[in-house]
Tab-separated table of C-alpha atoms in Angstrom:
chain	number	residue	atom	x	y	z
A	186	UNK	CA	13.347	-74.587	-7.387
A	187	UNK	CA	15.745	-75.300	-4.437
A	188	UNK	CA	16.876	-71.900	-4.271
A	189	UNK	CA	13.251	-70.796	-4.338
A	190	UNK	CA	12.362	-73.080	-1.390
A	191	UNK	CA	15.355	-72.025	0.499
A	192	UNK	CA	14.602	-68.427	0.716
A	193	UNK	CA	11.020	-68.990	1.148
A	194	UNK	CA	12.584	-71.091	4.141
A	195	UNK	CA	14.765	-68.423	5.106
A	196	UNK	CA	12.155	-65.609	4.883
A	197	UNK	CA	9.643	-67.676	6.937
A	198	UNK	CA	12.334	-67.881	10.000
A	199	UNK	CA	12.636	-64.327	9.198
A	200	UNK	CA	9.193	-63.457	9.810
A	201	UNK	CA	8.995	-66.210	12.805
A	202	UNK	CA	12.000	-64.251	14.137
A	203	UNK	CA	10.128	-60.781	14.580
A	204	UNK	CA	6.697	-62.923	15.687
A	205	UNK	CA	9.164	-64.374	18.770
A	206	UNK	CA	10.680	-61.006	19.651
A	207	UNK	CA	6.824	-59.966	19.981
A	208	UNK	CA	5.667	-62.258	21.620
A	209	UNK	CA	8.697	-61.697	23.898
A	210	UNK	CA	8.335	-57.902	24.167
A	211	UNK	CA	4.967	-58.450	25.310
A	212	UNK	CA	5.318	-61.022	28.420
A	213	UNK	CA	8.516	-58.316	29.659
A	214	UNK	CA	5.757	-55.466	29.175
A	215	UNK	CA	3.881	-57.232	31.705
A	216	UNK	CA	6.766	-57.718	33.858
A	217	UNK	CA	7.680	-54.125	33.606
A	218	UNK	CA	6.365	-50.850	35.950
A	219	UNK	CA	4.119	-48.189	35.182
A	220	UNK	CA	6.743	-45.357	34.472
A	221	UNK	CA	9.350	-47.664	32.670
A	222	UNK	CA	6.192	-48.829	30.675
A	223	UNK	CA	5.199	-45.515	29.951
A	224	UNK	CA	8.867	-44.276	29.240
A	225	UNK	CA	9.096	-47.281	26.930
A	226	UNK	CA	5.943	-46.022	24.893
A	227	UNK	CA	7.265	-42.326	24.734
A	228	UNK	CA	10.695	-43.960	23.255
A	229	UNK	CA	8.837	-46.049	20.649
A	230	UNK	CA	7.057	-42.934	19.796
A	231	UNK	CA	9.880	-40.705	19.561
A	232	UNK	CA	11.712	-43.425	17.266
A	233	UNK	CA	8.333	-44.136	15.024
A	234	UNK	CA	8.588	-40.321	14.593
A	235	UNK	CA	12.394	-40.106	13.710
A	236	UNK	CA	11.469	-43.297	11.345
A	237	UNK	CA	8.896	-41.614	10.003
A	238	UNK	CA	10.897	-38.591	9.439
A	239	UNK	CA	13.551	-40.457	7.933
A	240	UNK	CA	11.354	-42.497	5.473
A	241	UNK	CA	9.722	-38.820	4.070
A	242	UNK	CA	13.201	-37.589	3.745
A	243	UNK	CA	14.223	-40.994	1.558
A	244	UNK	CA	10.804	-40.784	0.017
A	245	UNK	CA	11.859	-37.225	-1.068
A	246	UNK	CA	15.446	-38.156	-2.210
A	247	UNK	CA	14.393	-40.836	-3.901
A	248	UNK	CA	11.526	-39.092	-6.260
A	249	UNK	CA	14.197	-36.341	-6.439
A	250	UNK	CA	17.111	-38.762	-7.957
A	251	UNK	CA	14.762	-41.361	-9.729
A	252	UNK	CA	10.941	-41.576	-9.820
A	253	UNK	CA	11.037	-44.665	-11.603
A	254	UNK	CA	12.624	-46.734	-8.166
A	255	UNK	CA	9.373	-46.020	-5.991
A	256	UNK	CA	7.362	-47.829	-8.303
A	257	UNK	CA	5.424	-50.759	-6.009
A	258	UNK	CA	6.694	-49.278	-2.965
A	259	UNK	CA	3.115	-48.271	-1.802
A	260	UNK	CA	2.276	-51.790	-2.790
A	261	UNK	CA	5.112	-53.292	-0.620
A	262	UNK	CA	3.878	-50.804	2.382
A	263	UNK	CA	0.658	-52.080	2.310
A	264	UNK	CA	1.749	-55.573	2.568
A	265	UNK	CA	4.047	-55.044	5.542
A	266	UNK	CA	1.022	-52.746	7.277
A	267	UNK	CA	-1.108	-55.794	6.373
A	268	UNK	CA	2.043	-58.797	7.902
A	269	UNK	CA	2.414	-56.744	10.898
A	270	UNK	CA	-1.605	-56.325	11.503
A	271	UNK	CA	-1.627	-59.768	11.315
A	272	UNK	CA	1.327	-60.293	13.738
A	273	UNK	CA	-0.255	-58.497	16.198
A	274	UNK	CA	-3.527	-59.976	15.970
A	275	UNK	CA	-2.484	-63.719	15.990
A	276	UNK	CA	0.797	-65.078	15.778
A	277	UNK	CA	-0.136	-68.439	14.596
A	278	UNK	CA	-2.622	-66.799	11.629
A	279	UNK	CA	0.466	-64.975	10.749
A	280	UNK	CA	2.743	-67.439	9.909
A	281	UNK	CA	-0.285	-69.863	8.393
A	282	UNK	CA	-0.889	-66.770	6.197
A	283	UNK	CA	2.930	-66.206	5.342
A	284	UNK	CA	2.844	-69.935	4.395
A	285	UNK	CA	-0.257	-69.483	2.424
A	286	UNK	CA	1.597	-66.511	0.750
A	287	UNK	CA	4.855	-68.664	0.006
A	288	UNK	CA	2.297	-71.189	-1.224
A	289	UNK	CA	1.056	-68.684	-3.299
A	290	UNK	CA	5.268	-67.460	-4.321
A	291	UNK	CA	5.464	-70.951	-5.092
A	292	UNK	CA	2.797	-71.033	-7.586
A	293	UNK	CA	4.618	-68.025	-9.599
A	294	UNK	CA	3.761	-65.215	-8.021
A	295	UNK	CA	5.845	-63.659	-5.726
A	296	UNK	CA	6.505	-60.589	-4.144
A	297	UNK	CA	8.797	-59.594	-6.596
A	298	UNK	CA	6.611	-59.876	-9.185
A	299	UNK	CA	3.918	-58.161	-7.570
A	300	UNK	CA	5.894	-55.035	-7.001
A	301	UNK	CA	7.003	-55.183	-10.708
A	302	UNK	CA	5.937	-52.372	-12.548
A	303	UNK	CA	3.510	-52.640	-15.438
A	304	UNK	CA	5.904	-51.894	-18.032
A	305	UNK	CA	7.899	-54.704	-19.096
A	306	UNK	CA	10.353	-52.834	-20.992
A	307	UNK	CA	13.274	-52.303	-18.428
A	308	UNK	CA	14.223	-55.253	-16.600
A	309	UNK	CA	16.216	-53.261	-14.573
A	310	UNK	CA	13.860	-51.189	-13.185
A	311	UNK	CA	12.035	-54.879	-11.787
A	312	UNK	CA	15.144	-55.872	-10.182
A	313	UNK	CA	15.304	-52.435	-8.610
A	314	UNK	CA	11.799	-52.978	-6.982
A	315	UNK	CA	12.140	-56.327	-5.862
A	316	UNK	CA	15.412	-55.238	-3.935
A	317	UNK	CA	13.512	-52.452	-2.646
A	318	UNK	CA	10.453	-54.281	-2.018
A	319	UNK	CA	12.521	-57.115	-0.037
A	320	UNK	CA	14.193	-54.334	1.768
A	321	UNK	CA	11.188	-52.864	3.303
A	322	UNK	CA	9.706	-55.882	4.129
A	323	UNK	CA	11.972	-58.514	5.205
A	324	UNK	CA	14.598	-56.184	6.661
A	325	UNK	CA	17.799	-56.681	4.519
A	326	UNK	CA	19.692	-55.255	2.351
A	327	UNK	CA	22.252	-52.068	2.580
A	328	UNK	CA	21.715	-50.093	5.194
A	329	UNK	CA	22.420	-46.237	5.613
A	330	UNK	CA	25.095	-44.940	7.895
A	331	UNK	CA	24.777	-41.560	9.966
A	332	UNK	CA	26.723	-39.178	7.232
A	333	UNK	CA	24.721	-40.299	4.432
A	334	UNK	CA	21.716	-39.245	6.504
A	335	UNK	CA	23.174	-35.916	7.366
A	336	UNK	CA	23.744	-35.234	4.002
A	337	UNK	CA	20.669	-36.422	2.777
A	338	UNK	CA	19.081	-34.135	5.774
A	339	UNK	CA	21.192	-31.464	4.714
A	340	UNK	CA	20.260	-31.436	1.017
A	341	UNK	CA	16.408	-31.783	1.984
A	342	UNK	CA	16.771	-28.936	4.543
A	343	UNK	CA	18.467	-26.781	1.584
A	344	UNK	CA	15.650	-27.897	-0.761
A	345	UNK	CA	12.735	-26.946	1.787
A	346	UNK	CA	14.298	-23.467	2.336
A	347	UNK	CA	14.920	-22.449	-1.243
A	348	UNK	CA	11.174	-23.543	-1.791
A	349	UNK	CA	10.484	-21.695	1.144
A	350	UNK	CA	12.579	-18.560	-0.270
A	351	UNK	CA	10.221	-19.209	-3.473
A	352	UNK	CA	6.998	-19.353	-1.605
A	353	UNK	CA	7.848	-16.404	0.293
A	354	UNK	CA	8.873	-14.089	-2.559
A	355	UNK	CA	5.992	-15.427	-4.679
A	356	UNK	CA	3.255	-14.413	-1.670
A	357	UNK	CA	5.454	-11.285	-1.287
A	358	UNK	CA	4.390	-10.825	-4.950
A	359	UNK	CA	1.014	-11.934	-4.726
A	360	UNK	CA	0.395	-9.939	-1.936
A	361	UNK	CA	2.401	-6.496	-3.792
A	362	UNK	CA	-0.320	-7.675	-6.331
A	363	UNK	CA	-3.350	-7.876	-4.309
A	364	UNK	CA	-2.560	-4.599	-2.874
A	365	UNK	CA	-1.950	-2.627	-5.393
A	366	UNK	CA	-5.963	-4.561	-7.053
A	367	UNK	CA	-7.061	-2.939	-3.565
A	368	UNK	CA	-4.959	0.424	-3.897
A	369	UNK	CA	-7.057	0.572	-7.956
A	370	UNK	CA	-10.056	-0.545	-6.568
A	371	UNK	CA	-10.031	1.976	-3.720
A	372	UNK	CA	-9.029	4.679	-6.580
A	373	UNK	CA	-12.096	3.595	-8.618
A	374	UNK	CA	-14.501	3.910	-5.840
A	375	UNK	CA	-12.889	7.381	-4.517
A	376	UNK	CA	-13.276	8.731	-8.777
A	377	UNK	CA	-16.602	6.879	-8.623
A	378	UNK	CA	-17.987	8.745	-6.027
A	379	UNK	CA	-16.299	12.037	-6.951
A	380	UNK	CA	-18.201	11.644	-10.457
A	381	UNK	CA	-21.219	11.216	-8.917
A	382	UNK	CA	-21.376	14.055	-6.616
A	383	UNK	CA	-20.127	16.096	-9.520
A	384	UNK	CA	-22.219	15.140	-11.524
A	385	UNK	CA	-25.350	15.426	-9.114
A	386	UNK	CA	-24.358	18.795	-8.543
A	387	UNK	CA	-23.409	20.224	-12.301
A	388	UNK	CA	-26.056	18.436	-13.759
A	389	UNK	CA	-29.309	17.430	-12.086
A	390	UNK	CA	-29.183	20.248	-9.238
A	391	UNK	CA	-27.741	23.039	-11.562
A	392	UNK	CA	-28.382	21.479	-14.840
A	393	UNK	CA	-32.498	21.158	-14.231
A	394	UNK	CA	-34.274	24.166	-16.067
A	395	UNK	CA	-37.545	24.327	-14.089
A	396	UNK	CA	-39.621	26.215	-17.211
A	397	UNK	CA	-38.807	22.983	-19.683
A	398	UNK	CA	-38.754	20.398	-16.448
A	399	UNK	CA	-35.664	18.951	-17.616
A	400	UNK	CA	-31.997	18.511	-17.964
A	401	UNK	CA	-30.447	20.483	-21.284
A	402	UNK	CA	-28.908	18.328	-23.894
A	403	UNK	CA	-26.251	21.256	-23.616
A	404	UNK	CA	-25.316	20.710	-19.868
A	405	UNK	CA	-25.025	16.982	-20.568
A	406	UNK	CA	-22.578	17.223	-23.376
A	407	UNK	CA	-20.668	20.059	-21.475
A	408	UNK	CA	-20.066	18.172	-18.067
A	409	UNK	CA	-18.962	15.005	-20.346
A	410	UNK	CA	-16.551	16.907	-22.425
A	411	UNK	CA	-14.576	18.379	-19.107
A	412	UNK	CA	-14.978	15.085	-17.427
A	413	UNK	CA	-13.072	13.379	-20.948
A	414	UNK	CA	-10.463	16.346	-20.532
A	415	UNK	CA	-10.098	15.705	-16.534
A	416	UNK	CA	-9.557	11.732	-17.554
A	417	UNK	CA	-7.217	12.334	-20.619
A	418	UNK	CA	-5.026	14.444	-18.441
A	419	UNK	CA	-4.826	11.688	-14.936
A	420	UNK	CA	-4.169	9.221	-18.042
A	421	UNK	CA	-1.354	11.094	-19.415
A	422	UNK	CA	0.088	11.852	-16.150
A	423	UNK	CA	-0.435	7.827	-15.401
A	424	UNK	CA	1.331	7.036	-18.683
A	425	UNK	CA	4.172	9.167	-17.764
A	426	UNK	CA	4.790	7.866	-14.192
A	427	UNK	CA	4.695	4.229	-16.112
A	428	UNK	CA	7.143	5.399	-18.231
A	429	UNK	CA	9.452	6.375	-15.805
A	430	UNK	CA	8.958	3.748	-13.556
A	431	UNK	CA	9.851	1.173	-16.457
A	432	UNK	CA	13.002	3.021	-17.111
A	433	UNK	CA	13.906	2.700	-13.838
A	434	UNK	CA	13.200	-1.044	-13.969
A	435	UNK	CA	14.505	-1.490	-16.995
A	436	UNK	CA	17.943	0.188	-15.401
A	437	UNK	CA	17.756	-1.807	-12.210
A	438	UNK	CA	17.289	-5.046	-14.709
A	439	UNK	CA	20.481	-3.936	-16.207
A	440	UNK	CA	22.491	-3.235	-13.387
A	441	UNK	CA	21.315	-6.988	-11.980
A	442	UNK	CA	22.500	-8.382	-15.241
A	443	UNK	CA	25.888	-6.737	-14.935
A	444	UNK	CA	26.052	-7.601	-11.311
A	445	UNK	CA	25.419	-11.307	-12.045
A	446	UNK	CA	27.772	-11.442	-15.583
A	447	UNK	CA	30.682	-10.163	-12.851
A	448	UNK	CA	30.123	-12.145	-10.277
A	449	UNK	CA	29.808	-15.242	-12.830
A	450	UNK	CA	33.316	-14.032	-14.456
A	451	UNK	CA	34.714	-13.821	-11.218
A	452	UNK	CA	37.947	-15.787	-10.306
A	453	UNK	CA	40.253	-16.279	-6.657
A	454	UNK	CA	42.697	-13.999	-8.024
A	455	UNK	CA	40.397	-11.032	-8.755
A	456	UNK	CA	39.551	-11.605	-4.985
A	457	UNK	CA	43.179	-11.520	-4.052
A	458	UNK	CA	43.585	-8.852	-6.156
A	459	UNK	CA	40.293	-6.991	-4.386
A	460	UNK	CA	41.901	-7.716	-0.682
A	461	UNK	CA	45.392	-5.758	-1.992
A	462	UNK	CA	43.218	-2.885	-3.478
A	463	UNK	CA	41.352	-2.679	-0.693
A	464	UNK	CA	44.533	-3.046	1.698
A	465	UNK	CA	45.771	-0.034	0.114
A	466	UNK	CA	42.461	1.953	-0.050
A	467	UNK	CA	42.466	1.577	3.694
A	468	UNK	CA	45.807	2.888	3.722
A	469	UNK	CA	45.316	5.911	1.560
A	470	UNK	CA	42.154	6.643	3.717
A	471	UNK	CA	44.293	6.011	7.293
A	472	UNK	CA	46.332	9.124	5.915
A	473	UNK	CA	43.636	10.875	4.870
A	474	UNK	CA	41.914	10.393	8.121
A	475	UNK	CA	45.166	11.820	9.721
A	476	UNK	CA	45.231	14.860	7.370
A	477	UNK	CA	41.405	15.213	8.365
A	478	UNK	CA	42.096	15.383	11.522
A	479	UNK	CA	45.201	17.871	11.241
A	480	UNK	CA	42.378	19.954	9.081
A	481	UNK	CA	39.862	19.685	12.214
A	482	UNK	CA	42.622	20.901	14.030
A	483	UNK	CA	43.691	23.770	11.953
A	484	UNK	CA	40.430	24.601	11.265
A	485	UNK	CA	39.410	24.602	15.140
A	486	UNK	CA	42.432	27.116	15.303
A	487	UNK	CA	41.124	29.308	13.118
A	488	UNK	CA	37.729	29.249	14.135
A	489	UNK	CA	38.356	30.476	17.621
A	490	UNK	CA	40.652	33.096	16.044
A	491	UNK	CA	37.821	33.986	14.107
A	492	UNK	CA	35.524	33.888	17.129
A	493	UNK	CA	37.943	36.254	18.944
A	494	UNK	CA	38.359	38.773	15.589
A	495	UNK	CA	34.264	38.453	15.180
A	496	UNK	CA	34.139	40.030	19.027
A	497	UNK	CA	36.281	42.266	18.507
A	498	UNK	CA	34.913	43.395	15.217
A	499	UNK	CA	31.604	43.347	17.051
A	500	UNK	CA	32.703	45.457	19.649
A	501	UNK	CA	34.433	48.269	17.080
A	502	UNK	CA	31.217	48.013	15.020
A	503	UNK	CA	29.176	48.986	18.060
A	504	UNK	CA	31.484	51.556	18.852
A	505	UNK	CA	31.790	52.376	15.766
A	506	UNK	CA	27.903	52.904	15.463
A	507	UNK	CA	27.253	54.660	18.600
A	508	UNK	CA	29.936	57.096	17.875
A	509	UNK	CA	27.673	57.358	14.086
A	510	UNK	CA	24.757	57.981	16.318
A	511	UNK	CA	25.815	60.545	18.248
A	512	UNK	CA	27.304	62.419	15.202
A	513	UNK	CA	23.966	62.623	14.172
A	514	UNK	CA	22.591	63.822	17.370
A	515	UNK	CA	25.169	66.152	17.163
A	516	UNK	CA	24.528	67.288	13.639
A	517	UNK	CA	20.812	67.538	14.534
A	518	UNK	CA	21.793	69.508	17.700
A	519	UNK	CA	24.195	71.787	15.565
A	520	UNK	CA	20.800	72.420	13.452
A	521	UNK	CA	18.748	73.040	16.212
A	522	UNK	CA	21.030	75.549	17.454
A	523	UNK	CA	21.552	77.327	14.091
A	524	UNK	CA	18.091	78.118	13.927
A	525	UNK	CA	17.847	79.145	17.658
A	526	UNK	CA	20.793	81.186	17.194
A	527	UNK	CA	18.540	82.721	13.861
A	528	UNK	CA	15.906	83.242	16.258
A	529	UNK	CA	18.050	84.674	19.066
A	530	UNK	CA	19.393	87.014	16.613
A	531	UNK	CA	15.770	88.688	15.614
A	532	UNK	CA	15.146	88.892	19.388
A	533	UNK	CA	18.251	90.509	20.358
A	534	UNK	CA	17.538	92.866	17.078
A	535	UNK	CA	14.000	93.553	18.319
A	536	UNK	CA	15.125	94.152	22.185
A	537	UNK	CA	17.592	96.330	20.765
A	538	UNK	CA	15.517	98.234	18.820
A	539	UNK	CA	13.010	97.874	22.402
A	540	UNK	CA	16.115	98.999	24.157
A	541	UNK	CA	17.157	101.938	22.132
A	542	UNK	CA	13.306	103.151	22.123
A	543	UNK	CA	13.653	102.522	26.233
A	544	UNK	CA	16.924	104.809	26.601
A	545	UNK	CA	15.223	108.049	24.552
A	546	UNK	CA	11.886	106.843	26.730
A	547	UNK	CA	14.323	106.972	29.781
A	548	UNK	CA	16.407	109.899	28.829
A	549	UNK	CA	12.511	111.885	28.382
A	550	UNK	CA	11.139	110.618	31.234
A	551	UNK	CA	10.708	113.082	34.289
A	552	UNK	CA	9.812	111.894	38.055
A	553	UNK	CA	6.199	113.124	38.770
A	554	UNK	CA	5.637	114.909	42.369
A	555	UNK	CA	5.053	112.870	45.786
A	556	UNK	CA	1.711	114.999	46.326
A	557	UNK	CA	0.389	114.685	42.984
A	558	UNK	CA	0.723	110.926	43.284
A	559	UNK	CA	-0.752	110.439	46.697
A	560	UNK	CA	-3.620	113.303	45.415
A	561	UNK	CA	-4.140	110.954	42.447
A	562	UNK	CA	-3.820	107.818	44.772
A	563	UNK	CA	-6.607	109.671	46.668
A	564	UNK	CA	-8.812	110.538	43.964
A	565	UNK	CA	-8.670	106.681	42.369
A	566	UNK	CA	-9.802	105.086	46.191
A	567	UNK	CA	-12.633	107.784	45.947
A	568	UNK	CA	-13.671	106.753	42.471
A	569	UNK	CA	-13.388	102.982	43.793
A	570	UNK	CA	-15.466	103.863	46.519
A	571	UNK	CA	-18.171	105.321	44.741
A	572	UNK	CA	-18.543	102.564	41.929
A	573	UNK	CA	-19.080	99.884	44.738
A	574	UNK	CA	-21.687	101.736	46.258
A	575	UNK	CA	-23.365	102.559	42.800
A	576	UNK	CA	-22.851	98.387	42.721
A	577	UNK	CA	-24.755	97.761	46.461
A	578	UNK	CA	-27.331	100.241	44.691
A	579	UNK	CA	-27.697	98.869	41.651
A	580	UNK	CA	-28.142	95.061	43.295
A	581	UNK	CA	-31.105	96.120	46.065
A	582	UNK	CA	-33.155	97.995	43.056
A	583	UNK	CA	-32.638	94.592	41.596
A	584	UNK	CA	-34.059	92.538	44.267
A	585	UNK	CA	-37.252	95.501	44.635
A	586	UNK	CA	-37.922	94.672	41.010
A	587	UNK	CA	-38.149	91.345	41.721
A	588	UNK	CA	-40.454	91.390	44.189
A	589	UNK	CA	-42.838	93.841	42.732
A	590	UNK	CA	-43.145	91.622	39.741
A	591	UNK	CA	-43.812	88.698	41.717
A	592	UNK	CA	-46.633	90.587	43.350
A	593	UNK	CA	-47.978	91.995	39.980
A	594	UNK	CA	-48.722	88.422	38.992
A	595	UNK	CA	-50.016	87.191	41.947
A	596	UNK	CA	-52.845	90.191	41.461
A	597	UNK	CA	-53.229	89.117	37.372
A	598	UNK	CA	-53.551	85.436	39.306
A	599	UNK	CA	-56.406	86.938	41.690
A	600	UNK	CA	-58.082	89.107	38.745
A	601	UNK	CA	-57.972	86.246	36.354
A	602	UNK	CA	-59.649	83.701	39.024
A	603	UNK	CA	-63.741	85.473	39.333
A	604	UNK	CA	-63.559	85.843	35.007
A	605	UNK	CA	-62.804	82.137	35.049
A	606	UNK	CA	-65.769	81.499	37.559
C-alpha cells in the first residue's frame, strides 16, 4: 500500500508538472509577438504532424510484430485525450479529477487494470499493457533513439511500396481484365448486329414469299444451319489461338521457374566465375571487333575495285552492244542491198534488152528532110488553126440555142396565160 501511494504521489506531481508548464506556456504566449506567435503555432503543427506520423508508423510496427501489445491502447488514448481536455479547460478540475481517479486506483482499480485485456490467461500480455499504457500517458518509460526510427521508417517505407507494387500489378490486372470484358462485349455487340442485319436481309426481306404471306420454314432452317457453321468455325479458330497462347504461357511459366530455381542456386563464386567469363568474352569480342574491322577494310577494298571493274565492264558491255547493233544494221543493210542488187540486175537486163532493141532502132533509123518537116510543121499549125475556129463556132451556136429556147418558153408562158383565164 505504500508503494501504491507513492506512485500515485509521484504520478500526481507528474501530471501537476505538465499543468505548470501550461499554465506557463500560456502567460509567455501573451508576452510573445504576432509572427513569433504564429511561427510558434506552425512549429507545434509541424511537430503534432511528425508525432502523428511517428505514432502510425509504431502503430504499424507494432500490429506487424505483435497484435496482442495494442490491446487497451485505444483505451489509454482516450484517457490521455480526456486528461489533457481537462487540462486545458481547468487546471484545478484537472488535478481534483486526477485525485478522484487515484481515489478511484486506490479502491482497486487502476489504470493498469483497466487497460488489461479481457483474457486472463497470459499475465504477460497485462504487464505488457500497463507498461504501455503508463508510457503513453504519464510519459516514461524507454524511449526510441533516431536509428531505430530510421529503420523502423525504412521497413514501413519498404512495406508501403511492395503493397504498392501489389496494388499496382493487381489494378494492372483488373484493368487487362476489364478490358478485355469491354474488348468481348464490344465483339458481342459488333456479331449482334451483324446477325441481325443478316438475318433481316436473308430472311424477312428475301425470305418473305408474298403468295403464302410468310416466311418458309425452309429459309429459317437454312440461314440457322450456315449461321451454326459460321460460329463452329470463329470457335475453332478461338480454340486454336487459346491453345497457342497457353503454350506460350505455359513456356514463359517455365522459363520463370528456371530463371528463379538459378537465381535461388546461385552462389558469390558463380558470380566471380560470371565476371572472368565475361572478362574473357569481352576479350574474344575486342579481337573480333579488330578482325571486323580489318574485314570492313578489306571488304571496302574490294568494293571499290569492284566499283571500278563494274564501270569498266559497263562501258565494254555498251560497247560491246552498240558494236551488236550496228552488226545488225549492217546485216539488215547487206539484205537490203542484196535484193536491190536483184532488182538492179532485172533492170540492167531489161535496159539491155531496151538498149539492144535501141541500137538496131538506131542503126534503121534514117534523118527525114528539113522541108518535109517544116511542110509537116506547116500542115499541123493549119490543122490547129482550123479546130479552134470549128471551137469559136461550135461555142456561139451554143449560146444562139440558148437564147432561142429561152424565148420559146417565154411564148408557151404567153400562150398558156389566156387558156388559164
Amino acid at each position: 500500500m505504500a508503494q501504491l501511494h507513492a506512485t500515485q504521489r509521484s504520478s500526481v506531481s507528474q501530471y501537476s508538472q505538465p499543468s505548470r508548464s501550461i499554465s506557463h506556456g500560456i502567460n509567455e504566449a501573451y508576452e510573445l509577438t504576432d509572427e513569433e506567435l504564429i511561427q510558434l503555432v506552425n512549429d507545434s503543427k509541424f511537430q503534432v504532424k511528425v508525432l502523428s506520423i511517428e505514432n502510425e508508423i509504431l502503430e504499424k510496427a507494432i500490429l506487424r510484430l505483435d497484435a496482442s501489445l495494442m490491446a487497451g491502447v485505444s483505451q489509454a488514448i482516450e484517457l490521455a485525450a480526456k486528461l489533457h481536455s481537462s487540462t486545458s479547460l481547468n487546471v484545478g478540475s484537472f488535478t481534483r479529477s486526477q485525485i478522484s481517479r487515484f481515489a478511484l486506483a486506490e479502491s482497486g482499480t487502476s489504470p493498469s487494470r483497466m487497460l488489461m485485456s479481457p483474457s486472463k490467461g497470459s499475465t504477460r500480455r497485462v504487464d505488457s499493457s500497463a507498461k504501455l499504457g503508463g508510457t503513453i500517458i504519464f510519459g516514461t518509460g524507454p524511449r526510441i533513439n533516431v536509428l531505430e526510427r530510421s529503420e523502423l521508417v525504412s521497413t514501413e517505407m519498404e512495406i508501403v511500396v511492395k503493397n504498392l507494387d501489389r496494388a499496382r500489378r493487381n489494378a494492372a490486372k483488373k484493368q487487362a481484365l476489364l478490358k478485355a470484358q469491354l474488348e468481348e462485349v464490344g465483339v458481342r455487340v459488333s456479331d449482334i448486329e451483324r446477325a441481325e442485319k443478316m438475318f433481316k436481309e436473308d430472311v424477312i426481306v428475301q425470305g418473305w414469299d408474298k403468295i403464302a404471306q410468310r416466311i418458309p420454314a425452309e429459309i429459317w432452317i437454312r440461314f440457322m444451319t450456315e449461321w451454326v457453321k459460321i460460329c463452329d468455325s470463329q470457335i475453332g479458330k478461338l480454340r486454336l489461338r487459346t491453345s497457342t497462347l497457353n503454350t506460350q504461357h505455359s513456356k514463359l511459366k517455365g522459363q520463370i521457374r528456371v530463371k528463379a530455381e538459378l537465381s535461388e542456386s546461385l552462389r558469390p563464386v558463380d558470380f566471380e566465375k560470371l565476371k572472368i567469363e565475361n572478362s574473357e568474352s569481352e576479350k574474344i569480342i575486342e579481337q573480333k571487333l579488330q578482325q571486323l574491322g580489318e574485314l570492313k577494310k578489306m571488304t571496302g577494298d574490294a568494293n571499290l575495285n569492284l566499283t571500278i571493274h563494274k564501270k569498266s565492264m559497263m562501258a565494254q558491255n555498251a560497247y560491246l552492244t552498240s558494236i551488236l547493233k550496228s552488226i545488225k544494221q549492217k546485216e539488215l543493210q547487206t539484205i537490203q542491198l542484196d535484193k536491190e542488187r536483184d532488182i538492179i540486175a532485172v533492170q540492167a537486163d531489161s535496159l539491155a534488152v531496151k538498149l539492144d532493141e535501141v541500137r538496131k532502132v538506131r542503126g534503121t533509123y534514117e534523118v527525114p528532110d528539113v522541108m518535109d518537116y517544116v511542110l509537116v510543121k506547116a500542115e499541123v499549125t493549119d490543122l490547129k488553126n482550123g479546130i479552134k475556129m470549128l471551137e469559136n463556132r461550135l461555142r456561139i451556136q451554143q449560146i444562139a440555142l440558148a437564147s432561142i429556147h429561152r424565148k420559146i418558153q417565154k411564148q408557151t408562158m404567153l400562150i398558156n396565160e389566156p387558156e388559164k383565164k
